[in-house]
CSV table of C-alpha atoms and ligand atoms in Angstrom, one decimal:
chain,number,residue,atom,x,y,z
A,1,MET,CA,29.7,91.1,111.9
A,2,SER,CA,30.9,94.4,112.0
A,3,LEU,CA,29.2,97.6,112.9
A,4,GLU,CA,28.4,99.6,110.1
A,5,MET,CA,28.6,103.3,110.0
A,6,LYS,CA,25.1,104.1,109.8
A,7,ASP,CA,24.8,101.8,113.1
A,8,MET,CA,27.5,103.8,114.6
A,9,SER,CA,26.0,107.2,113.8
A,10,LYS,CA,22.7,105.7,115.5
A,11,LEU,CA,24.5,104.7,118.7
A,12,LEU,CA,26.5,108.1,118.6
A,13,GLU,CA,23.1,110.2,118.3
A,14,THR,CA,21.4,108.4,121.3
A,15,ALA,CA,24.7,108.8,123.4
A,16,ILE,CA,24.6,112.6,122.6
A,17,VAL,CA,20.9,112.9,123.5
A,18,SER,CA,21.4,111.1,126.8
A,19,ALA,CA,24.5,112.9,127.8
A,20,ARG,CA,22.8,116.4,127.0
A,21,LEU,CA,19.9,115.2,129.1
A,22,ALA,CA,21.7,114.0,132.0
A,23,GLY,CA,24.2,117.2,131.9
A,24,GLN,CA,21.6,119.6,132.1
A,25,LYS,CA,19.8,117.5,135.0
A,26,ALA,CA,23.2,117.9,136.6
A,27,MET,CA,23.6,121.1,136.4
A,28,GLU,CA,20.1,122.2,137.4
A,29,GLN,CA,20.6,120.2,140.3
A,30,MET,CA,23.8,121.2,141.5
A,31,GLU,CA,22.8,123.4,144.3
A,32,TYR,CA,20.5,121.2,145.8
A,33,ALA,CA,22.3,117.7,145.4
A,34,LYS,CA,22.4,115.6,148.7
A,35,THR,CA,25.8,114.1,149.4
A,36,SER,CA,27.2,111.1,151.3
A,37,VAL,CA,30.0,109.2,151.4
A,38,LYS,CA,29.8,106.2,148.9
A,39,TYR,CA,33.0,104.1,150.1
A,40,GLY,CA,36.3,105.4,151.6
A,41,CYS,CA,37.0,108.8,150.4
A,42,GLU,CA,34.7,108.4,147.5
A,43,LEU,CA,31.7,111.0,147.6
A,44,VAL,CA,28.3,110.3,145.6
A,45,THR,CA,25.2,112.6,145.5
A,46,ASP,CA,21.6,111.7,144.6
A,47,VAL,CA,22.1,113.2,141.3
A,48,ASP,CA,24.4,110.6,140.2
A,49,SER,CA,21.9,107.8,139.9
A,50,LYS,CA,19.3,110.0,139.2
A,51,CYS,CA,21.3,111.1,135.6
A,52,GLN,CA,22.6,107.4,135.3
A,53,LYS,CA,18.8,106.3,135.1
A,54,LEU,CA,17.9,109.0,132.9
A,55,ILE,CA,20.8,108.0,130.7
A,56,ILE,CA,20.2,104.4,130.8
A,57,ASP,CA,16.2,104.7,130.2
A,58,ARG,CA,16.9,107.0,127.3
A,59,ILE,CA,19.3,104.8,125.5
A,60,LYS,CA,16.8,101.4,126.6
A,61,GLU,CA,14.3,103.2,124.5
A,62,ALA,CA,16.5,102.7,121.4
A,63,TYR,CA,18.3,99.5,122.5
A,64,PRO,CA,16.7,97.4,124.9
A,65,ASP,CA,18.8,94.5,124.5
A,66,HIS,CA,22.4,96.1,124.8
A,67,GLY,CA,24.4,95.5,128.1
A,68,PHE,CA,24.8,98.4,130.3
A,69,ILE,CA,27.6,99.1,132.9
A,70,GLY,CA,27.4,102.1,135.1
A,71,GLU,CA,29.1,103.6,138.2
A,72,GLU,CA,26.2,103.8,140.5
A,73,GLY,CA,24.4,100.8,141.4
A,74,SER,CA,22.5,100.0,144.5
A,75,GLU,CA,24.5,99.8,147.9
A,76,GLY,CA,27.6,101.4,146.6
A,77,LYS,CA,28.4,98.7,143.7
A,78,ILE,CA,28.2,99.2,140.1
A,79,PHE,CA,25.4,98.9,137.8
A,80,LYS,CA,25.7,95.9,135.4
A,81,GLN,CA,23.3,94.4,133.1
A,82,ALA,CA,24.7,91.8,130.3
A,83,PRO,CA,23.3,92.4,126.9
A,84,ARG,CA,20.2,90.0,126.0
A,85,GLY,CA,20.7,89.3,122.6
A,86,ASP,CA,23.8,88.0,120.6
A,87,GLU,CA,25.4,91.4,120.0
A,88,ASN,CA,28.2,91.9,122.3
A,89,ILE,CA,27.7,95.7,122.8
A,90,TRP,CA,28.0,97.2,126.1
A,91,TRP,CA,27.3,100.9,126.8
A,92,VAL,CA,29.5,102.4,129.4
A,93,VAL,CA,28.2,105.1,131.6
A,94,ASP,CA,29.7,107.6,134.0
A,95,PRO,CA,27.0,110.1,134.8
A,96,ILE,CA,28.7,112.5,136.6
A,97,ASP,CA,32.8,112.2,136.3
A,98,GLY,CA,34.0,114.6,138.9
A,99,THR,CA,31.7,113.9,141.7
A,100,ASN,CA,34.0,115.5,144.2
A,101,ASN,CA,33.9,118.9,142.3
A,102,TYR,CA,30.1,118.6,142.0
A,103,ALA,CA,29.4,117.7,145.5
A,104,HIS,CA,31.4,121.0,146.3
A,105,HIS,CA,29.4,122.9,143.7
A,106,MET,CA,32.2,123.2,141.3
A,107,PRO,CA,31.1,122.7,137.7
A,108,GLN,CA,34.0,121.1,136.6
A,109,PHE,CA,32.5,117.4,135.6
A,110,CYS,CA,31.1,115.6,132.7
A,111,VAL,CA,28.9,113.0,131.4
A,112,CYS,CA,30.6,110.1,129.9
A,113,ILE,CA,29.2,107.6,127.7
A,114,GLY,CA,31.2,105.1,125.8
A,115,VAL,CA,30.1,102.0,123.7
A,116,LEU,CA,32.1,99.0,123.8
A,117,TYR,CA,31.8,96.8,120.6
A,118,GLN,CA,33.3,93.2,121.1
A,119,ASN,CA,34.9,94.5,124.0
A,120,GLU,CA,36.8,97.5,122.0
A,121,PRO,CA,35.5,101.1,122.2
A,122,VAL,CA,33.7,102.2,119.2
A,123,VAL,CA,31.7,105.3,120.1
A,124,GLY,CA,32.3,107.9,122.4
A,125,VAL,CA,30.7,111.1,124.1
A,126,ILE,CA,31.9,113.3,126.8
A,127,PHE,CA,29.6,116.3,127.8
A,128,ASP,CA,30.9,119.1,129.8
A,129,PRO,CA,27.4,120.9,130.5
A,130,ALA,CA,29.2,124.0,132.3
A,131,THR,CA,30.6,124.9,128.6
A,132,ASP,CA,28.2,123.3,126.6
A,133,SER,CA,31.4,121.3,125.1
A,134,MET,CA,30.2,118.0,123.5
A,135,PHE,CA,33.3,115.7,122.5
A,136,THR,CA,32.5,113.0,120.4
A,137,ALA,CA,34.1,110.1,118.4
A,138,CYS,CA,32.9,107.1,116.4
A,139,LYS,CA,35.3,104.6,115.5
A,140,GLY,CA,37.2,105.4,111.9
A,141,ASN,CA,36.3,108.9,112.0
A,142,ASP,CA,37.5,112.3,113.3
A,143,ALA,CA,37.3,113.1,117.0
A,144,GLN,CA,35.0,116.5,117.4
A,145,LEU,CA,34.1,119.1,119.8
A,146,ASN,CA,30.8,120.5,119.2
A,147,GLY,CA,30.9,119.1,115.4
A,148,ARG,CA,34.4,120.6,114.7
A,149,LYS,CA,37.4,118.4,114.1
A,150,ILE,CA,39.8,118.1,116.8
A,151,THR,CA,43.4,116.8,117.1
A,152,VAL,CA,46.2,116.3,119.7
A,153,ASN,CA,48.9,119.0,120.2
A,154,GLU,CA,52.6,118.4,119.3
A,155,ASP,CA,54.0,119.6,122.6
A,156,GLY,CA,56.8,118.1,124.3
A,157,ILE,CA,57.4,117.4,127.7
A,158,ASP,CA,58.9,120.8,129.2
A,159,GLU,CA,58.0,123.7,131.1
A,160,PHE,CA,55.3,125.2,128.6
A,161,SER,CA,53.4,121.8,128.2
A,162,SER,CA,50.2,121.0,130.3
A,163,VAL,CA,50.3,117.3,131.6
A,164,SER,CA,47.6,116.3,133.7
A,165,ILE,CA,47.6,113.6,136.7
A,166,CYS,CA,45.0,111.7,138.5
A,167,SER,CA,43.9,112.6,141.9
A,168,HIS,CA,44.2,109.0,143.3
A,169,ILE,CA,48.0,108.7,143.8
A,170,GLU,CA,49.6,106.2,146.0
A,171,THR,CA,52.1,107.6,148.8
A,172,PRO,CA,54.9,108.4,149.3
A,173,LEU,CA,54.3,109.9,145.7
A,174,PRO,CA,55.9,108.0,142.8
A,175,ASN,CA,59.0,109.4,141.6
A,176,TRP,CA,57.0,109.9,137.8
A,177,ALA,CA,54.4,111.9,139.3
A,178,ILE,CA,57.4,114.0,141.1
A,179,GLU,CA,59.0,114.4,137.7
A,180,LEU,CA,55.9,115.2,135.8
A,181,ILE,CA,55.2,117.9,138.6
A,182,SER,CA,58.2,119.4,138.2
A,183,GLN,CA,59.2,119.2,134.5
A,184,THR,CA,55.7,120.3,133.0
A,185,ARG,CA,52.8,122.6,134.0
A,186,TYR,CA,51.0,120.0,135.8
A,187,ARG,CA,47.2,120.0,136.0
A,188,ASN,CA,44.6,118.0,137.7
A,189,TYR,CA,40.8,119.0,136.7
A,190,GLY,CA,39.1,116.1,139.1
A,191,THR,CA,37.5,114.4,136.0
A,192,ALA,CA,39.4,112.0,134.1
A,193,GLY,CA,36.7,112.4,131.2
A,194,LEU,CA,38.1,115.7,130.9
A,195,HIS,CA,41.5,114.9,131.0
A,196,PHE,CA,41.1,112.6,128.3
A,197,ALA,CA,38.9,115.0,126.2
A,198,TYR,CA,41.5,117.9,126.9
A,199,VAL,CA,44.2,115.5,125.4
A,200,ALA,CA,42.1,115.2,122.2
A,201,ASN,CA,41.5,118.9,121.6
A,202,GLY,CA,45.3,119.4,122.2
A,203,GLY,CA,44.8,121.2,125.4
A,204,LEU,CA,47.1,118.7,127.4
A,205,ALA,CA,50.1,116.9,126.0
A,206,ALA,CA,49.2,113.8,128.2
A,207,THR,CA,47.2,112.6,131.0
A,208,VAL,CA,48.6,110.0,133.4
A,209,HIS,CA,45.9,107.8,135.7
A,210,SER,CA,47.2,105.5,138.2
A,211,LYS,CA,43.6,104.4,139.4
A,212,VAL,CA,40.8,104.9,137.1
A,213,LYS,CA,37.6,102.7,136.6
A,214,LEU,CA,36.5,101.7,133.0
A,215,TRP,CA,33.4,104.5,132.9
A,216,ASP,CA,35.9,106.7,133.3
A,217,ILE,CA,38.3,106.1,130.1
A,218,ALA,CA,35.8,104.0,127.8
A,219,ALA,CA,34.3,107.1,126.0
A,220,GLY,CA,37.7,109.0,126.5
A,221,THR,CA,39.8,106.5,124.9
A,222,ILE,CA,38.2,106.5,121.5
A,223,ILE,CA,37.7,110.3,121.2
A,224,ALA,CA,41.6,110.7,122.5
A,225,GLN,CA,42.5,108.0,120.0
A,226,SER,CA,40.5,109.4,117.0
A,227,ALA,CA,42.3,112.7,117.8
A,228,GLY,CA,45.4,111.2,117.3
A,229,ALA,CA,46.9,110.1,120.8
A,230,ILE,CA,48.2,106.9,122.1
A,231,VAL,CA,46.2,105.2,124.8
A,232,THR,CA,47.9,102.2,127.0
A,233,ASP,CA,48.5,101.5,130.6
A,234,LEU,CA,51.4,102.7,132.3
A,235,ASN,CA,53.4,99.8,131.0
A,236,GLY,CA,52.5,100.8,127.6
A,237,GLU,CA,49.9,97.9,126.9
A,238,LYS,CA,46.8,98.4,125.3
A,239,ILE,CA,43.7,98.4,127.6
A,240,PHE,CA,41.4,97.3,124.9
A,241,PRO,CA,40.1,94.7,123.9
A,242,PHE,CA,38.7,94.7,127.4
A,243,ASP,CA,37.1,91.7,129.0
A,244,ILE,CA,34.0,93.7,130.1
A,245,ALA,CA,31.6,90.5,131.1
A,246,SER,CA,33.9,90.0,133.8
A,247,TYR,CA,34.5,93.5,134.9
A,248,GLN,CA,33.2,94.6,138.5
A,249,GLY,CA,34.8,97.7,138.8
A,250,GLU,CA,38.4,97.1,139.7
A,251,ALA,CA,41.0,100.0,139.2
A,252,LEU,CA,42.8,100.4,136.1
A,253,GLN,CA,45.8,102.3,135.0
A,254,ALA,CA,45.6,105.0,131.9
A,255,VAL,CA,47.8,106.9,129.9
A,256,ALA,CA,46.8,109.3,126.7
A,257,SER,CA,49.4,111.2,125.1
A,258,ASN,CA,50.0,112.8,121.9
A,259,PRO,CA,52.5,110.6,120.1
A,260,LYS,CA,55.3,113.0,120.1
A,261,ILE,CA,55.8,112.4,123.7
A,262,ASN,CA,54.5,109.2,124.1
A,263,SER,CA,57.8,106.9,124.7
A,264,GLU,CA,59.5,109.4,126.4
A,265,LEU,CA,56.4,109.8,129.0
A,266,LEU,CA,56.2,106.0,129.2
A,267,ALA,CA,60.0,105.8,130.1
A,268,LEU,CA,59.5,108.4,132.6
A,269,VAL,CA,56.4,106.8,134.3
A,270,GLN,CA,58.8,103.9,134.7
A,271,LEU,CA,60.9,105.5,137.1
B,1,IPD,C1,36.8,110.4,139.3
B,1,IPD,C2,37.4,111.4,138.7
B,1,IPD,C3,38.7,111.6,139.0
B,1,IPD,C4,39.6,110.5,139.1
B,1,IPD,C5,38.9,109.3,139.9
B,1,IPD,C6,37.5,109.1,139.5
B,1,IPD,P1,34.1,110.3,139.6
B,1,IPD,O1,35.4,109.7,139.2
B,1,IPD,O2,37.6,111.0,137.2
B,1,IPD,O3,39.3,112.6,138.4
B,1,IPD,O4,40.9,110.5,139.7
B,1,IPD,O5,39.7,108.0,139.9
B,1,IPD,O6,36.8,108.1,140.4
B,1,IPD,O7,34.3,109.1,140.9
B,1,IPD,O8,34.1,111.7,140.1
B,1,IPD,O9,32.9,109.7,138.8
B,2,CA,CA1,31.0,109.2,138.7
Protein backbone atom coordinates (compact mmCIF):
# COMPACT_ATOMS: atom_id res chain seq x y z
CA MET A 1 0.00 0.00 0.00
CA SER A 2 1.38 3.43 -0.86
CA LEU A 3 0.64 6.74 0.80
CA GLU A 4 -1.54 9.03 -1.25
CA MET A 5 -0.96 12.75 -1.57
CA LYS A 6 -3.95 13.55 0.63
CA ASP A 7 -2.51 11.32 3.39
CA MET A 8 0.84 13.10 3.13
CA SER A 9 -0.83 16.51 3.21
CA LYS A 10 -2.57 15.61 6.45
CA LEU A 11 0.67 14.28 7.94
CA LEU A 12 2.40 17.49 6.90
CA GLU A 13 -0.32 19.69 8.35
CA THR A 14 -0.15 17.83 11.67
CA ALA A 15 3.64 18.15 11.72
CA ILE A 16 3.45 21.89 11.02
CA VAL A 17 0.91 22.56 13.78
CA SER A 18 2.87 20.48 16.29
CA ALA A 19 6.20 22.09 15.39
CA ARG A 20 4.75 25.58 15.71
CA LEU A 21 3.21 24.79 19.12
CA ALA A 22 6.51 23.43 20.42
CA GLY A 23 8.64 26.18 18.90
CA GLN A 24 6.48 28.90 20.43
CA LYS A 25 6.56 27.18 23.81
CA ALA A 26 10.35 26.86 23.63
CA MET A 27 10.74 30.57 22.84
CA GLU A 28 8.48 31.57 25.74
CA GLN A 29 10.38 29.35 28.17
CA MET A 30 13.98 29.95 27.08
CA GLU A 31 14.79 32.41 29.85
CA TYR A 32 13.41 30.10 32.56
CA ALA A 33 14.66 26.74 31.28
CA LYS A 34 16.40 24.51 33.83
CA THR A 35 19.51 22.89 32.38
CA SER A 36 21.18 19.65 33.43
CA VAL A 37 23.77 17.28 31.97
CA LYS A 38 22.09 14.41 30.15
CA TYR A 39 25.25 12.33 29.65
CA GLY A 40 28.84 13.05 28.64
CA CYS A 41 28.92 16.57 27.22
CA GLU A 42 25.21 16.63 26.28
CA LEU A 43 22.99 19.19 27.97
CA VAL A 44 19.24 18.94 28.26
CA THR A 45 16.62 21.31 29.66
CA ASP A 46 13.23 20.70 31.21
CA VAL A 47 11.74 22.42 28.17
CA ASP A 48 13.05 19.73 25.77
CA SER A 49 10.80 17.08 27.28
CA LYS A 50 7.86 19.47 27.75
CA CYS A 51 8.00 20.36 24.06
CA GLN A 52 8.35 16.75 23.01
CA LYS A 53 5.22 15.85 25.02
CA LEU A 54 3.34 18.74 23.41
CA ILE A 55 4.32 17.47 19.95
CA ILE A 56 3.56 13.81 20.56
CA ASP A 57 0.25 14.50 22.32
CA ARG A 58 -0.83 16.69 19.41
CA ILE A 59 0.17 14.09 16.80
CA LYS A 60 -1.55 11.30 18.72
CA GLU A 61 -4.86 13.19 18.55
CA ALA A 62 -4.73 12.58 14.80
CA TYR A 63 -2.67 9.38 14.66
CA PRO A 64 -3.00 7.35 17.87
CA ASP A 65 -1.62 4.17 16.26
CA HIS A 66 1.50 5.51 14.62
CA GLY A 67 5.00 4.85 15.96
CA PHE A 68 7.12 7.49 17.69
CA ILE A 69 10.81 8.06 18.29
CA GLY A 70 11.83 11.13 20.25
CA GLU A 71 15.17 12.26 21.61
CA GLU A 72 13.88 12.71 25.14
CA GLY A 73 12.92 9.56 27.05
CA SER A 74 13.14 8.85 30.76
CA GLU A 75 16.56 8.67 32.49
CA GLY A 76 18.47 10.00 29.49
CA LYS A 77 17.15 7.26 27.19
CA ILE A 78 15.26 7.79 23.96
CA PHE A 79 11.48 7.78 23.71
CA LYS A 80 10.21 4.96 21.54
CA GLN A 81 6.74 3.58 20.87
CA ALA A 82 6.25 1.13 18.00
CA PRO A 83 3.26 1.52 15.65
CA ARG A 84 0.21 -0.34 16.89
CA GLY A 85 -1.46 -1.03 13.56
CA ASP A 86 -0.17 -2.62 10.35
CA GLU A 87 1.02 0.67 8.93
CA ASN A 88 4.78 1.11 9.17
CA ILE A 89 4.64 4.83 9.97
CA TRP A 90 6.97 6.45 12.50
CA TRP A 91 7.17 10.04 13.66
CA VAL A 92 10.75 11.04 14.42
CA VAL A 93 10.88 14.01 16.77
CA ASP A 94 13.56 16.35 18.05
CA PRO A 95 11.70 18.95 20.12
CA ILE A 96 14.74 21.24 20.40
CA ASP A 97 17.61 20.66 17.99
CA GLY A 98 20.36 22.92 19.24
CA THR A 99 19.87 22.36 22.96
CA ASN A 100 23.33 23.63 23.80
CA ASN A 101 22.49 26.98 22.16
CA TYR A 102 19.08 26.98 23.82
CA ALA A 103 20.52 26.25 27.28
CA HIS A 104 22.84 29.23 26.79
CA HIS A 105 19.90 31.46 25.77
CA MET A 106 20.95 31.62 22.14
CA PRO A 107 17.89 31.26 19.92
CA GLN A 108 19.59 29.26 17.15
CA PHE A 109 17.57 26.08 17.50
CA CYS A 110 14.74 24.38 15.70
CA VAL A 111 12.01 21.80 16.05
CA CYS A 112 12.49 18.79 13.75
CA ILE A 113 9.65 16.44 12.91
CA GLY A 114 10.05 13.75 10.26
CA VAL A 115 7.67 11.03 9.20
CA LEU A 116 9.06 7.72 7.97
CA TYR A 117 6.85 5.44 5.91
CA GLN A 118 8.24 1.99 5.22
CA ASN A 119 11.56 3.22 6.60
CA GLU A 120 11.88 6.18 4.20
CA PRO A 121 11.28 9.84 5.12
CA VAL A 122 8.14 11.07 3.35
CA VAL A 123 7.31 14.24 5.29
CA GLY A 124 9.58 16.69 7.07
CA VAL A 125 9.17 19.90 9.00
CA ILE A 126 11.91 22.05 10.50
CA PHE A 127 10.66 25.09 12.39
CA ASP A 128 12.97 27.88 13.49
CA PRO A 129 10.81 29.91 15.89
CA ALA A 130 13.27 32.80 16.32
CA THR A 131 12.95 33.75 12.66
CA ASP A 132 9.50 32.22 12.14
CA SER A 133 10.90 29.99 9.39
CA MET A 134 8.93 26.86 8.58
CA PHE A 135 10.84 24.52 6.25
CA THR A 136 8.63 21.75 4.88
CA ALA A 137 8.59 18.94 2.35
CA CYS A 138 6.60 15.93 1.42
CA LYS A 139 7.79 13.24 -0.96
CA GLY A 140 7.28 14.00 -4.62
CA ASN A 141 6.83 17.75 -4.07
CA ASP A 142 9.03 20.83 -3.85
CA ALA A 143 10.64 21.76 -0.55
CA GLN A 144 9.28 25.01 0.82
CA LEU A 145 10.16 27.76 3.25
CA ASN A 146 7.06 29.50 4.58
CA GLY A 147 5.10 28.22 1.60
CA ARG A 148 7.60 29.23 -1.11
CA LYS A 149 9.69 26.81 -3.15
CA ILE A 150 13.34 26.51 -2.13
CA THR A 151 16.24 24.91 -3.98
CA VAL A 152 19.88 24.10 -3.38
CA ASN A 153 22.56 26.47 -4.62
CA GLU A 154 25.18 25.83 -7.31
CA ASP A 155 28.22 26.86 -5.31
CA GLY A 156 31.51 25.02 -5.64
CA ILE A 157 33.96 24.18 -2.87
CA ASP A 158 35.81 27.46 -2.63
CA GLU A 159 36.49 30.52 -0.53
CA PHE A 160 33.06 31.99 -1.33
CA SER A 161 30.93 29.01 -0.43
CA SER A 162 29.52 28.19 2.98
CA VAL A 163 29.85 24.60 4.13
CA SER A 164 28.90 23.55 7.62
CA ILE A 165 30.51 20.87 9.72
CA CYS A 166 29.20 19.31 12.91
CA SER A 167 30.26 20.09 16.46
CA HIS A 168 31.13 16.50 17.40
CA ILE A 169 34.36 15.86 15.56
CA GLU A 170 36.91 13.39 16.76
CA THR A 171 40.38 14.51 17.83
CA PRO A 172 42.84 14.89 16.30
CA LEU A 173 40.77 16.82 13.78
CA PRO A 174 40.36 14.61 10.67
CA ASN A 175 41.85 15.82 7.40
CA TRP A 176 38.45 16.37 5.82
CA ALA A 177 37.50 18.84 8.54
CA ILE A 178 40.81 20.69 8.17
CA GLU A 179 40.33 20.83 4.38
CA LEU A 180 36.75 22.13 4.64
CA ILE A 181 37.72 24.69 7.25
CA SER A 182 40.56 25.98 5.11
CA GLN A 183 38.97 25.72 1.64
CA THR A 184 35.51 27.21 2.41
CA ARG A 185 33.71 29.75 4.58
CA TYR A 186 32.91 26.99 7.06
CA ARG A 187 30.02 27.34 9.48
CA ASN A 188 28.55 25.66 12.54
CA TYR A 189 25.21 26.88 13.80
CA GLY A 190 24.91 24.26 16.56
CA THR A 191 21.89 22.58 15.05
CA ALA A 192 22.08 19.84 12.47
CA GLY A 193 18.43 20.43 11.56
CA LEU A 194 19.09 24.02 10.51
CA HIS A 195 22.22 22.93 8.65
CA PHE A 196 20.06 20.64 6.49
CA ALA A 197 17.43 23.38 6.10
CA TYR A 198 20.11 25.83 4.96
CA VAL A 199 21.40 23.37 2.36
CA ALA A 200 17.80 23.11 1.14
CA ASN A 201 17.30 26.86 0.78
CA GLY A 202 20.62 27.41 -0.95
CA GLY A 203 22.40 29.05 1.98
CA LEU A 204 24.95 26.31 2.55
CA ALA A 205 26.52 24.36 -0.30
CA ALA A 206 26.81 21.35 1.98
CA THR A 207 26.77 20.08 5.54
CA VAL A 208 28.90 17.26 6.94
CA HIS A 209 28.12 15.40 10.17
CA SER A 210 30.15 12.57 11.61
CA LYS A 211 27.90 11.95 14.66
CA VAL A 212 24.22 12.75 14.41
CA LYS A 213 21.09 10.98 15.54
CA LEU A 214 18.13 9.95 13.45
CA TRP A 215 15.94 12.77 14.84
CA ASP A 216 18.56 15.35 13.76
CA ILE A 217 18.35 14.29 10.09
CA ALA A 218 15.01 12.57 9.34
CA ALA A 219 13.10 15.77 8.57
CA GLY A 220 16.18 17.45 7.10
CA THR A 221 16.79 14.62 4.66
CA ILE A 222 13.41 14.83 2.93
CA ILE A 223 13.54 18.63 2.94
CA ALA A 224 17.06 18.76 1.50
CA GLN A 225 16.37 16.01 -1.06
CA SER A 226 13.15 17.70 -2.18
CA ALA A 227 15.19 20.86 -2.74
CA GLY A 228 17.62 18.95 -4.96
CA ALA A 229 20.31 17.92 -2.47
CA ILE A 230 22.06 14.56 -2.31
CA VAL A 231 22.02 12.99 1.16
CA THR A 232 24.29 10.06 2.05
CA ASP A 233 26.66 8.92 4.77
CA LEU A 234 30.33 9.91 4.61
CA ASN A 235 31.06 6.96 2.28
CA GLY A 236 28.40 8.06 -0.17
CA GLU A 237 26.03 5.24 0.87
CA LYS A 238 22.32 5.91 1.24
CA ILE A 239 21.09 6.33 4.82
CA PHE A 240 17.50 5.37 3.98
CA PRO A 241 15.70 2.95 3.99
CA PHE A 242 16.56 2.85 7.67
CA ASP A 243 15.76 0.05 10.11
CA ILE A 244 13.88 2.25 12.54
CA ALA A 245 12.32 -0.61 14.51
CA SER A 246 15.77 -1.58 15.86
CA TYR A 247 17.11 1.96 16.31
CA GLN A 248 18.15 2.87 19.85
CA GLY A 249 19.82 6.24 19.32
CA GLU A 250 23.13 5.14 17.77
CA ALA A 251 25.28 7.85 16.15
CA LEU A 252 25.01 8.17 12.37
CA GLN A 253 27.00 9.97 9.70
CA ALA A 254 25.34 12.30 7.22
CA VAL A 255 26.33 14.52 4.34
CA ALA A 256 23.89 16.73 2.42
CA SER A 257 25.16 18.72 -0.51
CA ASN A 258 24.18 20.38 -3.72
CA PRO A 259 24.69 17.94 -6.66
CA LYS A 260 27.46 20.06 -8.21
CA ILE A 261 29.98 19.42 -5.42
CA ASN A 262 28.75 16.04 -4.21
CA SER A 263 31.47 13.82 -5.69
CA GLU A 264 34.26 16.29 -4.94
CA LEU A 265 33.01 16.62 -1.36
CA LEU A 266 32.71 12.86 -0.82
CA ALA A 267 36.24 12.38 -2.15
CA LEU A 268 37.49 15.08 0.21
CA VAL A 269 35.68 13.49 3.16
CA GLN A 270 37.67 10.28 2.51
CA LEU A 271 40.99 12.12 3.04
C1 LIG B 1 22.66 18.32 18.34
C2 LIG B 1 22.81 19.38 17.27
C3 LIG B 1 24.24 19.50 16.85
C4 LIG B 1 24.79 18.18 16.34
C5 LIG B 1 24.62 17.13 17.43
C6 LIG B 1 23.19 17.02 17.87
P1 LIG B 1 20.65 18.47 20.08
O1 LIG B 1 21.32 18.12 18.63
O2 LIG B 1 22.05 19.04 16.14
O3 LIG B 1 24.33 20.41 15.77
O4 LIG B 1 26.15 18.34 16.04
O5 LIG B 1 25.06 15.91 16.91
O6 LIG B 1 23.12 16.09 18.91
O7 LIG B 1 21.32 17.57 21.07
O8 LIG B 1 20.93 19.89 20.30
O9 LIG B 1 19.24 18.16 19.82
CA1 LIG C 1 17.37 17.80 20.85
